[in-house]
Amino acid sequence: MQYNPGAQLDPSQMGGGGRGRGGTVAVGGGASIIIVILALLFGFDPGALLGGGSPAPQQQDPAANPYRHCLEGADIQEDPECRWVAYQTSIQNYWKQALPGYEPARTNIFDGAVNTACGQASSDLGPFYCPADQAVYFDTSFFQQMLPQLGAEGGDAAEAYVIAHEYGHHISNLTGIMEQVQRQGQTSGPNSPAVRLELQADCYAGVWLNYASSDADNIISEVTEDDLDRAVNAAEVVGDDHIQRMQAGRINPDQWTHGSSQMRKQWLAQGFNSGDPNQCNTFAAGAIN
């Protein structure tokens, strides 16, 4: 993935470096990191596994923003951490012009644990979106450690796909789809509303990848075939069937919450090939076979 050195980056929607105070994630004793990821990987609301009653995160001083120096694409060469700013700026630039009334979402990069409006979360959860404060959260160690453990090839395009997926949840939240799904409670299975919501986020991520690859004047000036392969590979390794096979050696579709590897690959491709968010209606009759 190549970056336009003269493109303007917007670090104002970035936050990072924080660590939550107090408690830990309220999961069953002895749960491994991979099991936690299986339960909530790319989840839109970690509240079910978070300690209750935690306060919303405090507003950060803009002067303390560790990404405030990331102002142009050329800054990525000087500091590779600026790529996180490039991803979110490009993604939000797309949605600002694609969705009337789009409301920006903050990207919070944390170390170890963080307080959110959905409760306190640890890095074991993997990347997630909190609808209560309309923000994306992740610990960069996920990309360095957890994603490779699942078998992903990694790289910038894989990272960008994950971030774009979380922003896809933001779009589903803004359009009211997420609230409709949440009203139905905890659901699972290949045709469940939870799976459809995750696949919609994959499709939205594909739409953004199409945008990023179509104009050399964008922040991301080139998306190669290898980049696309890495994004698809990342989508496949977070499929429920792949993770179940790794963990238990068998597949149980009734417990799926995110969709199979094939389903995730299919909807990522649907978004990329169409370049049209209107083609991401995973809730339409017959959309999921």
Coordinates of N, CA and C in Angstrom, one line a residue, residues 63-166:
A63 N -3.2 18.7 23.0 CA -1.8 18.8 23.0 C -1.1 17.5 23.4
A64 N -1.9 16.6 24.0 CA -1.3 15.3 24.4 C -1.5 14.3 23.3
N65 N -2.1 14.6 22.2 CA -2.4 13.7 21.1 C -1.1 13.2 20.6
P66 N -0.7 11.9 20.7 CA 0.6 11.4 20.2 C 0.7 11.4 18.7
Y67 N -0.4 11.7 18.0 CA -0.4 11.7 16.5 C -0.6 13.1 15.9
R68 N -0.4 14.1 16.8 CA -0.6 15.5 16.3 C 0.4 15.9 15.2
H69 N 1.5 15.2 15.2 CA 2.6 15.6 14.2 C 2.3 14.9 12.9
C70 N 1.3 14.1 12.8 CA 1.0 13.3 11.5 C 0.1 14.2 10.7
L71 N 0.7 15.0 9.8 CA -0.1 16.0 9.1 C -0.2 15.8 7.6
E72 N 0.8 15.1 7.1 CA 0.9 14.8 5.6 C 1.3 13.3 5.4
G73 N 1.0 12.8 4.2 CA 1.4 11.5 3.9 C 2.9 11.2 4.0
A74 N 3.7 12.2 3.8 CA 5.1 12.1 3.9 C 5.6 11.8 5.3
D75 N 4.7 12.1 6.3 CA 5.1 11.9 7.7 C 5.1 10.4 8.0
I76 N 4.4 9.6 7.2 CA 4.4 8.1 7.4 C 5.8 7.5 7.2
Q77 N 6.6 8.1 6.3 CA 7.9 7.6 6.1 C 8.8 7.9 7.3
E78 N 8.6 9.1 7.9 CA 9.4 9.5 9.1 C 8.9 8.7 10.3
D79 N 7.6 8.5 10.4 CA 7.0 7.8 11.6 C 5.9 6.9 11.1
P80 N 6.2 5.6 11.0 CA 5.2 4.6 10.5 C 3.9 4.6 11.3
E81 N 3.9 5.1 12.5 CA 2.7 5.1 13.3 C 1.7 6.1 12.7
C82 N 2.1 7.0 11.9 CA 1.2 7.9 11.3 C 0.3 7.2 10.3
R83 N 0.6 6.0 9.9 CA -0.3 5.3 9.0 C -1.7 5.1 9.6
W84 N -1.8 5.0 11.0 CA -3.1 4.9 11.6 C -4.0 6.2 11.3
V85 N -3.3 7.3 11.3 CA -4.0 8.6 11.0 C -4.4 8.5 9.5
A86 N -3.6 8.0 8.6 CA -3.9 7.9 7.2 C -5.1 7.0 7.0
Y87 N -5.2 5.9 7.7 CA -6.4 5.0 7.5 C -7.6 5.8 7.9
Q88 N -7.7 6.3 9.1 CA -8.9 6.9 9.6 C -9.3 8.1 8.8
T89 N -8.3 8.9 8.3 CA -8.6 10.1 7.5 C -9.2 9.7 6.2
S90 N -8.6 8.7 5.5 CA -9.1 8.3 4.2 C -10.5 7.7 4.4
I91 N -10.7 6.9 5.4 CA -12.0 6.2 5.6 C -13.1 7.3 5.9
Q92 N -12.8 8.3 6.7 CA -13.8 9.3 7.1 C -14.0 10.3 5.9
N93 N -13.0 10.5 5.1 CA -13.2 11.4 4.0 C -14.1 10.7 3.0
Y94 N -14.0 9.4 2.9 CA -15.0 8.7 2.0 C -16.4 8.8 2.5
W95 N -16.6 8.5 3.8 CA -18.0 8.5 4.3 C -18.6 9.9 4.4
K96 N -17.8 10.9 4.5 CA -18.3 12.3 4.5 C -19.0 12.6 3.2
Q97 N -18.4 12.1 2.1 CA -19.1 12.4 0.8 C -20.1 11.4 0.4
A98 N -20.0 10.2 1.0 CA -20.9 9.1 0.6 C -22.2 9.1 1.4
L99 N -22.2 9.6 2.7 CA -23.3 9.5 3.6 C -23.7 10.9 4.0
P100 N -24.8 11.4 3.5 CA -25.3 12.8 4.0 C -25.5 12.8 5.5
G101 N -25.0 13.9 6.1 CA -25.1 14.0 7.6 C -24.1 13.1 8.3
Y102 N -23.1 12.6 7.7 CA -22.1 11.8 8.4 C -21.5 12.5 9.6
E103 N -21.5 11.8 10.7 CA -20.9 12.3 11.9 C -19.5 11.6 12.2
P104 N -18.4 12.3 12.3 CA -17.1 11.7 12.5 C -17.1 10.8 13.7
A105 N -16.3 9.8 13.6 CA -16.0 8.9 14.8 C -14.6 9.0 15.2
R106 N -14.3 9.0 16.5 CA -12.9 9.1 17.0 C -12.3 7.7 17.0
T107 N -11.0 7.7 16.7 CA -10.2 6.5 16.7 C -9.3 6.6 18.0
N108 N -9.5 5.7 18.9 CA -8.7 5.7 20.1 C -7.8 4.4 20.1
I109 N -6.5 4.7 20.1 CA -5.5 3.6 20.2 C -5.0 3.6 21.7
F110 N -5.1 2.4 22.3 CA -4.8 2.4 23.7 C -3.7 1.3 24.0
D111 N -3.2 1.2 25.2 CA -2.2 0.3 25.6 C -2.7 -0.5 26.8
G112 N -3.1 -1.8 26.6 CA -3.5 -2.6 27.7 C -4.9 -2.6 28.0
A113 N -5.5 -1.4 28.4 CA -6.9 -1.3 28.8 C -7.3 0.1 28.7
V114 N -8.6 0.3 28.6 CA -9.1 1.6 28.3 C -10.6 1.7 28.8
N115 N -11.0 2.9 29.3 CA -12.4 3.2 29.7 C -13.1 3.7 28.5
T116 N -14.3 3.2 28.3 CA -15.1 3.6 27.2 C -16.5 3.8 27.7
A117 N -17.4 4.4 26.9 CA -18.8 4.6 27.3 C -19.5 3.3 27.4
C118 N -19.0 2.2 26.8 CA -19.5 0.9 26.9 C -19.0 0.1 28.1
G119 N -18.1 0.7 28.8 CA -17.5 0.0 30.0 C -16.0 0.0 29.8
Q120 N -15.3 -0.8 30.7 CA -13.8 -0.9 30.6 C -13.5 -2.1 29.7
A121 N -12.5 -1.9 28.8 CA -12.1 -2.9 27.9 C -10.6 -3.2 28.0
S122 N -10.2 -4.4 27.7 CA -8.7 -4.7 27.7 C -8.4 -5.0 26.2
S123 N -7.1 -5.0 25.9 CA -6.6 -5.3 24.6 C -7.0 -6.7 24.1
D124 N -7.3 -7.6 25.1 CA -7.7 -9.0 24.7 C -9.0 -9.0 23.8
L125 N -9.8 -8.0 23.9 CA -11.0 -7.9 23.1 C -10.8 -7.8 21.6
G126 N -9.6 -7.3 21.2 CA -9.4 -7.0 19.8 C -10.0 -5.7 19.5
P127 N -9.9 -5.3 18.3 CA -10.5 -4.0 17.9 C -12.1 -4.0 18.1
F128 N -12.6 -2.9 18.5 CA -14.1 -2.9 18.6 C -14.6 -1.4 18.4
Y129 N -15.9 -1.4 18.2 CA -16.6 -0.1 18.1 C -17.6 0.0 19.2
C130 N -17.6 1.2 19.9 CA -18.5 1.4 21.0 C -19.6 2.4 20.5
P131 N -20.8 2.0 20.3 CA -21.8 2.9 19.8 C -22.2 4.0 20.8
A132 N -22.0 3.7 22.1 CA -22.4 4.7 23.1 C -21.6 6.0 23.0
D133 N -20.3 5.9 22.6 CA -19.5 7.1 22.4 C -19.1 7.3 20.9
Q134 N -19.6 6.4 20.0 CA -19.3 6.5 18.6 C -17.8 6.6 18.4
A135 N -17.1 5.6 18.9 CA -15.6 5.6 18.7 C -15.1 4.2 18.5
V136 N -14.0 4.1 17.7 CA -13.3 2.9 17.4 C -12.1 2.8 18.4
Y137 N -11.9 1.6 18.9 CA -10.8 1.3 19.9 C -10.0 0.1 19.4
F138 N -8.7 0.3 19.6 CA -7.9 -0.9 19.4 C -6.5 -0.7 20.0
D139 N -5.9 -1.8 20.3 CA -4.5 -1.8 20.8 C -3.7 -2.4 19.6
T140 N -2.6 -1.7 19.2 CA -1.8 -2.1 18.1 C -1.2 -3.4 18.2
S141 N -1.1 -4.0 19.4 CA -0.5 -5.3 19.6 C -1.4 -6.4 19.0
F142 N -2.7 -6.1 18.7 CA -3.5 -7.0 18.0 C -3.0 -7.3 16.7
F143 N -2.5 -6.3 16.0 CA -2.0 -6.5 14.6 C -0.6 -7.2 14.7
Q144 N 0.2 -7.0 15.7 CA 1.5 -7.5 15.8 C 1.5 -8.9 16.4
Q145 N 0.5 -9.3 17.1 CA 0.5 -10.6 17.8 C -0.7 -11.5 17.5
M146 N -1.9 -10.9 17.7 CA -3.1 -11.8 17.6 C -3.5 -12.1 16.2
L147 N -3.5 -11.2 15.3 CA -3.8 -11.5 13.9 C -2.9 -12.5 13.3
P148 N -1.6 -12.4 13.5 CA -0.7 -13.5 13.0 C -1.0 -14.8 13.6
Q149 N -1.4 -14.8 14.9 CA -1.7 -16.1 15.5 C -2.9 -16.8 14.8
L150 N -3.7 -16.0 14.3 CA -4.9 -16.6 13.5 C -4.5 -17.0 12.1
G151 N -3.3 -16.6 11.7 CA -2.8 -17.1 10.4 C -2.8 -16.0 9.3
A152 N -3.0 -14.7 9.7 CA -3.1 -13.6 8.7 C -1.7 -13.3 8.2
E153 N -1.6 -12.9 7.0 CA -0.3 -12.5 6.4 C 0.1 -11.1 6.9
G154 N -0.9 -10.3 7.3 CA -0.6 -9.0 7.9 C -0.3 -7.9 6.8
G155 N 0.3 -6.8 7.2 CA 0.6 -5.7 6.3 C -0.4 -4.6 6.5
D156 N -0.1 -3.5 5.8 CA -0.9 -2.3 6.0 C -2.3 -2.5 5.5
A157 N -2.5 -3.2 4.4 CA -3.8 -3.4 3.9 C -4.7 -4.3 4.8
A158 N -4.1 -5.2 5.5 CA -4.8 -6.0 6.5 C -5.3 -5.1 7.7
E159 N -4.4 -4.2 8.1 CA -4.7 -3.3 9.2 C -5.8 -2.4 8.7
A160 N -5.7 -1.8 7.5 CA -6.7 -0.9 7.0 C -8.1 -1.6 6.9
Y161 N -8.1 -2.8 6.5 CA -9.4 -3.5 6.4 C -10.0 -3.6 7.8
V162 N -9.2 -3.9 8.8 CA -9.8 -4.1 10.2 C -10.4 -2.7 10.6
I163 N -9.6 -1.6 10.4 CA -10.1 -0.3 10.8 C -11.4 0.1 10.0
A164 N -11.3 -0.2 8.7 CA -12.5 0.1 7.9 C -13.7 -0.7 8.3
H165 N -13.5 -1.9 8.8 CA -14.6 -2.8 9.3 C -15.2 -2.1 10.5
E166 N -14.4 -1.6 11.4 CA -15.0 -0.9 12.6 C -15.7 0.3 12.2

